[in-house]
PDB file of C-alpha atoms in Angstrom:
ATOM      1  CA  MET L   1       0.000   0.000   0.000  1.00 87.00           C
ATOM      2  CA  ARG L   2       1.486   3.311  -1.070  1.00 95.00           C
ATOM      3  CA  VAL L   3       0.687   6.402   0.971  1.00 97.00           C
ATOM      4  CA  GLY L   4       1.976   9.793  -0.144  1.00 98.00           C
ATOM      5  CA  ALA L   5       2.307  12.740   2.198  1.00 98.00           C
ATOM      6  CA  VAL L   6       1.801  16.461   1.701  1.00 98.00           C
ATOM      7  CA  VAL L   7       3.511  18.718   4.246  1.00 98.00           C
ATOM      8  CA  LEU L   8       2.051  22.219   4.138  1.00 96.00           C
ATOM      9  CA  ALA L   9       4.902  24.669   4.765  1.00 95.00           C
ATOM     10  CA  ALA L  10       4.078  27.633   2.527  1.00 93.00           C
ATOM     11  CA  GLY L  11       2.576  30.120   4.964  1.00 88.00           C
ATOM     12  CA  GLY L  12       3.954  33.531   5.794  1.00 85.00           C
ATOM     13  CA  SER L  13       3.541  33.236   9.599  1.00 80.00           C
ATOM     14  CA  SER L  14       2.086  36.744   9.701  1.00 78.00           C
ATOM     15  CA  ARG L  15       0.781  36.462  13.274  1.00 78.00           C
ATOM     16  CA  LEU L  16       4.142  35.192  14.513  1.00 79.00           C
ATOM     17  CA  GLY L  17       6.275  37.745  12.675  1.00 78.00           C
ATOM     18  CA  ARG L  18       8.930  35.233  11.576  1.00 82.00           C
ATOM     19  CA  PRO L  19       8.897  31.960   9.627  1.00 86.00           C
ATOM     20  CA  LYS L  20       7.445  29.286  11.891  1.00 90.00           C
ATOM     21  CA  GLN L  21       8.765  26.588   9.532  1.00 93.00           C
ATOM     22  CA  LEU L  22      12.295  27.469  10.666  1.00 93.00           C
ATOM     23  CA  LEU L  23      11.654  27.525  14.418  1.00 91.00           C
ATOM     24  CA  VAL L  24      13.565  24.835  16.296  1.00 93.00           C
ATOM     25  CA  HIS L  25      11.770  22.222  18.406  1.00 90.00           C
ATOM     26  CA  GLU L  26      13.540  19.229  19.903  1.00 89.00           C
ATOM     27  CA  GLY L  27      16.717  20.145  18.042  1.00 91.00           C
ATOM     28  CA  ARG L  28      15.241  20.422  14.537  1.00 93.00           C
ATOM     29  CA  ALA L  29      13.441  23.024  12.453  1.00 94.00           C
ATOM     30  CA  LEU L  30       9.690  22.430  12.487  1.00 95.00           C
ATOM     31  CA  VAL L  31       9.555  21.777   8.740  1.00 97.00           C
ATOM     32  CA  ARG L  32      12.331  19.195   8.920  1.00 97.00           C
ATOM     33  CA  ARG L  33      10.705  17.556  11.925  1.00 96.00           C
ATOM     34  CA  ALA L  34       7.396  17.159  10.042  1.00 97.00           C
ATOM     35  CA  ALA L  35       9.054  15.851   6.881  1.00 98.00           C
ATOM     36  CA  GLU L  36      11.185  13.375   8.844  1.00 98.00           C
ATOM     37  CA  ALA L  37       8.088  12.100  10.651  1.00 98.00           C
ATOM     38  CA  ALA L  38       6.297  11.503   7.344  1.00 98.00           C
ATOM     39  CA  VAL L  39       9.298   9.649   5.926  1.00 98.00           C
ATOM     40  CA  ALA L  40       9.706   7.590   9.115  1.00 97.00           C
ATOM     41  CA  ALA L  41       6.009   6.659   8.991  1.00 97.00           C
ATOM     42  CA  GLY L  42       6.625   5.033   5.604  1.00 96.00           C
ATOM     43  CA  CYS L  43       5.048   7.684   3.389  1.00 97.00           C
ATOM     44  CA  GLU L  44       6.405   7.799  -0.145  1.00 97.00           C
ATOM     45  CA  PRO L  45       6.661  10.165  -1.793  1.00 97.00           C
ATOM     46  CA  VAL L  46       6.701  13.046   0.673  1.00 98.00           C
ATOM     47  CA  VAL L  47       5.924  16.400  -0.945  1.00 98.00           C
ATOM     48  CA  VAL L  48       6.642  19.635   0.939  1.00 98.00           C
ATOM     49  CA  VAL L  49       4.761  22.683  -0.338  1.00 97.00           C
ATOM     50  CA  LEU L  50       6.805  25.874  -0.154  1.00 97.00           C
ATOM     51  CA  GLY L  51       5.812  29.502  -0.533  1.00 93.00           C
ATOM     52  CA  ALA L  52       6.971  32.257   1.807  1.00 90.00           C
ATOM     53  CA  HIS L  53      10.651  31.938   2.719  1.00 90.00           C
ATOM     54  CA  GLY L  54      10.869  29.095   0.184  1.00 91.00           C
ATOM     55  CA  GLU L  55      14.650  28.968  -0.205  1.00 94.00           C
ATOM     56  CA  ALA L  56      15.348  28.989   3.533  1.00 94.00           C
ATOM     57  CA  VAL L  57      12.681  26.361   4.195  1.00 95.00           C
ATOM     58  CA  ALA L  58      13.986  24.150   1.370  1.00 97.00           C
ATOM     59  CA  ALA L  59      17.502  24.397   2.811  1.00 97.00           C
ATOM     60  CA  GLU L  60      16.235  22.852   6.074  1.00 96.00           C
ATOM     61  CA  LEU L  61      15.175  19.750   4.113  1.00 97.00           C
ATOM     62  CA  ALA L  62      18.633  19.027   2.673  1.00 96.00           C
ATOM     63  CA  GLY L  63      19.445  15.337   2.588  1.00 97.00           C
ATOM     64  CA  LEU L  64      15.874  14.147   3.154  1.00 97.00           C
ATOM     65  CA  PRO L  65      14.117  11.964   0.552  1.00 98.00           C
ATOM     66  CA  VAL L  66      11.413  14.550  -0.076  1.00 98.00           C
ATOM     67  CA  ARG L  67      10.268  16.588  -3.051  1.00 97.00           C
ATOM     68  CA  THR L  68       9.540  20.302  -2.771  1.00 97.00           C
ATOM     69  CA  VAL L  69       6.969  22.125  -4.858  1.00 98.00           C
ATOM     70  CA  ASP L  70       6.314  25.847  -4.903  1.00 96.00           C
ATOM     71  CA  ASN L  71       2.928  27.484  -4.472  1.00 95.00           C
ATOM     72  CA  PRO L  72       3.351  30.917  -6.053  1.00 92.00           C
ATOM     73  CA  GLU L  73      -0.047  31.955  -4.674  1.00 90.00           C
ATOM     74  CA  TRP L  74       0.619  30.901  -1.081  1.00 91.00           C
ATOM     75  CA  GLN L  75      -0.747  34.203   0.284  1.00 88.00           C
ATOM     76  CA  VAL L  76      -4.268  33.319  -0.864  1.00 88.00           C
ATOM     77  CA  GLY L  77      -4.690  30.456   1.590  1.00 84.00           C
ATOM     78  CA  MET L  78      -4.006  26.894   2.639  1.00 88.00           C
ATOM     79  CA  GLY L  79      -6.424  25.324   0.155  1.00 90.00           C
ATOM     80  CA  GLY L  80      -4.233  26.401  -2.747  1.00 92.00           C
ATOM     81  CA  SER L  81      -1.153  24.869  -1.144  1.00 94.00           C
ATOM     82  CA  LEU L  82      -3.033  21.658  -0.478  1.00 95.00           C
ATOM     83  CA  ARG L  83      -4.129  21.504  -4.114  1.00 94.00           C
ATOM     84  CA  VAL L  84      -0.547  22.081  -5.336  1.00 95.00           C
ATOM     85  CA  GLY L  85       0.734  19.331  -3.038  1.00 96.00           C
ATOM     86  CA  VAL L  86      -1.917  16.763  -3.956  1.00 96.00           C
ATOM     87  CA  ARG L  87      -1.421  17.384  -7.668  1.00 95.00           C
ATOM     88  CA  ALA L  88       2.328  16.815  -7.239  1.00 96.00           C
ATOM     89  CA  LEU L  89       1.724  13.280  -5.958  1.00 96.00           C
ATOM     90  CA  PRO L  90       1.642  10.296  -8.306  1.00 93.00           C
ATOM     91  CA  GLU L  91      -1.121   7.701  -8.044  1.00 93.00           C
ATOM     92  CA  VAL L  92      -1.145   6.552  -4.413  1.00 96.00           C
ATOM     93  CA  GLU L  93      -3.641   4.637  -2.287  1.00 97.00           C
ATOM     94  CA  ALA L  94      -3.989   7.534   0.127  1.00 98.00           C
ATOM     95  CA  VAL L  95      -2.734  11.032   0.882  1.00 98.00           C
ATOM     96  CA  LEU L  96      -1.549  12.033   4.351  1.00 98.00           C
ATOM     97  CA  VAL L  97      -1.888  15.777   4.948  1.00 98.00           C
ATOM     98  CA  LEU L  98       0.052  17.447   7.737  1.00 97.00           C
ATOM     99  CA  LEU L  99       1.197  20.848   8.911  1.00 95.00           C
ATOM    100  CA  CYS L 100       4.686  21.621  10.124  1.00 93.00           C
ATOM    101  CA  ASP L 101       3.766  23.376  13.375  1.00 91.00           C
ATOM    102  CA  GLN L 102       1.761  20.796  15.350  1.00 93.00           C
ATOM    103  CA  LEU L 103       4.196  20.027  18.144  1.00 92.00           C
ATOM    104  CA  ARG L 104       2.663  16.714  19.269  1.00 92.00           C
ATOM    105  CA  VAL L 105       2.779  15.112  15.816  1.00 96.00           C
ATOM    106  CA  ASP L 106       5.491  12.497  15.426  1.00 96.00           C
ATOM    107  CA  ALA L 107       6.246   9.435  13.309  1.00 97.00           C
ATOM    108  CA  ALA L 108       4.361   7.186  15.739  1.00 97.00           C
ATOM    109  CA  HIS L 109       1.132   9.157  15.336  1.00 98.00           C
ATOM    110  CA  LEU L 110       1.467   9.331  11.554  1.00 98.00           C
ATOM    111  CA  GLY L 111       2.168   5.602  11.527  1.00 98.00           C
ATOM    112  CA  ALA L 112      -1.007   5.031  13.548  1.00 98.00           C
ATOM    113  CA  LEU L 113      -3.011   6.943  10.928  1.00 98.00           C
ATOM    114  CA  VAL L 114      -1.512   4.825   8.131  1.00 98.00           C
ATOM    115  CA  ASP L 115      -2.061   1.570  10.048  1.00 97.00           C
ATOM    116  CA  THR L 116      -5.670   2.517  10.806  1.00 98.00           C
ATOM    117  CA  PHE L 117      -6.279   3.195   7.129  1.00 98.00           C
ATOM    118  CA  ALA L 118      -4.706  -0.126   6.137  1.00 97.00           C
ATOM    119  CA  ARG L 119      -6.914  -1.942   8.653  1.00 97.00           C
ATOM    120  CA  THR L 120     -10.221  -0.111   8.107  1.00 97.00           C
ATOM    121  CA  ARG L 121      -9.957   1.252   4.555  1.00 96.00           C
ATOM    122  CA  SER L 122     -12.002   4.177   5.840  1.00 97.00           C
ATOM    123  CA  PRO L 123     -12.133   7.048   3.328  1.00 98.00           C
ATOM    124  CA  ILE L 124     -10.704   9.399   5.980  1.00 98.00           C
ATOM    125  CA  VAL L 125      -8.569   8.745   9.046  1.00 98.00           C
ATOM    126  CA  ALA L 126      -8.318  11.975  11.032  1.00 98.00           C
ATOM    127  CA  SER L 127      -6.610  13.072  14.224  1.00 98.00           C
ATOM    128  CA  GLY L 128      -8.940  13.781  17.127  1.00 97.00           C
ATOM    129  CA  TYR L 129      -8.147  16.587  19.564  1.00 96.00           C
ATOM    130  CA  GLU L 130      -9.919  19.396  21.424  1.00 93.00           C
ATOM    131  CA  GLY L 131     -13.310  17.888  20.624  1.00 93.00           C
ATOM    132  CA  ALA L 132     -12.826  18.014  16.857  1.00 93.00           C
ATOM    133  CA  ARG L 133     -11.242  16.096  14.001  1.00 96.00           C
ATOM    134  CA  GLY L 134      -8.464  17.570  11.939  1.00 95.00           C
ATOM    135  CA  VAL L 135      -5.026  17.148  10.459  1.00 96.00           C
ATOM    136  CA  PRO L 136      -2.849  15.249  10.324  1.00 98.00           C
ATOM    137  CA  ALA L 137      -5.381  13.259   8.356  1.00 98.00           C
ATOM    138  CA  LEU L 138      -5.238  10.590   5.718  1.00 98.00           C
ATOM    139  CA  PHE L 139      -7.554  10.659   2.697  1.00 98.00           C
ATOM    140  CA  SER L 140      -8.200   7.720   0.399  1.00 98.00           C
ATOM    141  CA  ARG L 141      -7.465   8.031  -3.296  1.00 96.00           C
ATOM    142  CA  ALA L 142     -11.205   8.404  -3.987  1.00 96.00           C
ATOM    143  CA  LEU L 143     -11.212  11.753  -2.144  1.00 97.00           C
ATOM    144  CA  ARG L 144      -8.406  13.393  -4.109  1.00 95.00           C
ATOM    145  CA  PRO L 145     -10.934  15.295  -6.254  1.00 95.00           C
ATOM    146  CA  GLU L 146     -12.503  16.772  -3.109  1.00 95.00           C
ATOM    147  CA  LEU L 147      -9.109  17.928  -1.844  1.00 94.00           C
ATOM    148  CA  GLU L 148      -8.266  19.445  -5.219  1.00 92.00           C
ATOM    149  CA  ALA L 149     -11.635  21.237  -5.334  1.00 93.00           C
ATOM    150  CA  LEU L 150     -11.128  23.149  -2.068  1.00 91.00           C
ATOM    151  CA  GLU L 151     -11.281  26.913  -2.290  1.00 90.00           C
ATOM    152  CA  ALA L 152      -8.003  28.726  -1.639  1.00 86.00           C
ATOM    153  CA  ASP L 153      -9.063  29.797   1.855  1.00 86.00           C
ATOM    154  CA  GLN L 154     -10.283  26.331   2.906  1.00 89.00           C
ATOM    155  CA  GLY L 155      -8.293  23.610   4.600  1.00 90.00           C
ATOM    156  CA  ALA L 156      -8.619  19.839   4.707  1.00 93.00           C
ATOM    157  CA  ARG L 157     -10.983  20.058   7.674  1.00 92.00           C
ATOM    158  CA  LYS L 158     -13.783  21.022   5.271  1.00 93.00           C
ATOM    159  CA  VAL L 159     -13.484  17.583   3.650  1.00 95.00           C
ATOM    160  CA  ILE L 160     -13.240  15.879   7.052  1.00 96.00           C
ATOM    161  CA  VAL L 161     -16.452  17.409   8.441  1.00 95.00           C
ATOM    162  CA  ARG L 162     -18.507  16.925   5.267  1.00 94.00           C
ATOM    163  CA  ASP L 163     -19.689  13.428   6.262  1.00 96.00           C
ATOM    164  CA  ALA L 164     -18.849  12.023   9.692  1.00 94.00           C
ATOM    165  CA  SER L 165     -19.786   8.490   8.613  1.00 96.00           C
ATOM    166  CA  ARG L 166     -16.693   8.214   6.444  1.00 97.00           C
ATOM    167  CA  VAL L 167     -14.219   9.252   9.161  1.00 98.00           C
ATOM    168  CA  VAL L 168     -12.284   7.082  11.609  1.00 98.00           C
ATOM    169  CA  GLU L 169     -10.582   9.013  14.401  1.00 97.00           C
ATOM    170  CA  VAL L 170      -7.151   8.439  15.943  1.00 98.00           C
ATOM    171  CA  PRO L 171      -6.671  10.401  19.188  1.00 97.00           C
ATOM    172  CA  LEU L 172      -3.860  12.956  19.247  1.00 97.00           C
ATOM    173  CA  PRO L 173      -3.480  14.265  22.823  1.00 94.00           C
ATOM    174  CA  GLY L 174      -2.319  17.881  22.699  1.00 91.00           C
ATOM    175  CA  GLY L 175      -2.970  18.068  18.962  1.00 91.00           C
ATOM    176  CA  GLY L 176      -4.002  21.675  19.249  1.00 90.00           C
ATOM    177  CA  GLU L 177      -0.546  22.733  20.423  1.00 89.00           C
ATOM    178  CA  ASP L 178       0.860  24.657  17.495  1.00 87.00           C
ATOM    179  CA  VAL L 179       2.864  27.796  16.908  1.00 86.00           C
ATOM    180  CA  ASP L 180       0.869  30.754  15.600  1.00 83.00           C
ATOM    181  CA  THR L 181       1.772  33.670  17.867  1.00 79.00           C
ATOM    182  CA  ALA L 182       4.729  34.865  19.928  1.00 81.00           C
ATOM    183  CA  ALA L 183       2.979  33.527  23.050  1.00 84.00           C
ATOM    184  CA  ASP L 184       3.156  30.022  21.552  1.00 83.00           C
ATOM    185  CA  LEU L 185       6.962  30.135  21.422  1.00 83.00           C
ATOM    186  CA  SER L 186       7.064  28.955  25.041  1.00 87.00           C
ATOM    187  CA  LEU L 187       5.856  25.532  23.815  1.00 85.00           C
ATOM    188  CA  LEU L 188       9.086  24.941  21.900  1.00 87.00           C
ATOM    189  CA  SER L 189      11.867  22.746  23.278  1.00 82.00           C
ATOM    190  CA  PRO L 190      15.011  23.860  21.437  1.00 71.00           C
ATOM    191  CA  ARG L 191      17.270  20.986  22.507  1.00 65.00           C
ATOM    192  CA  ALA L 192      16.888  17.442  21.315  1.00 55.00           C
ATOM    193  CA  GLY L 193      14.945  15.549  23.946  1.00 47.00           C
ATOM    194  CA  GLY L 194      14.463  18.834  25.811  1.00 40.00           C
TER     195      GLY L 194
END
């Protein structure tokens, strides 16, 4: 079973005031940490969507078996980046969509999403946290058209909430911990294992 991954790393981090993709957590830049987790979970290929700060973000991925694609219209919204990433994937059984700033996401959680899909063949396997379902989430091949049809300002959650009967949930404790504002910087652990 071949599962491709799309790591969304194109945003401008306007609320934070500096590129969140390059912030260090547990000894690695957030974008590298997300890409490494996708690779370690067995996803292939792994596509990282770049936009703002593209060259610096790409440099953090050096040596990883990932492909980068550019979204020249990254300012318009996440839906456009998701579309660019999905279209860059070859034919795969499923697409795993993840962000680079969810601090509790690791290879074990991504692996659990993939394993749950392999076992259930549910159209969507989503992470459950804070009373909702969201990304990281895995979408079966049949849902690629829905992902590609998202408006520029819409994220994958729109596809997840469309029909609860097609979603299996994998709990992600602390899944809402991400880095959007300067106040969130306190969540980062700069040293490996720190």
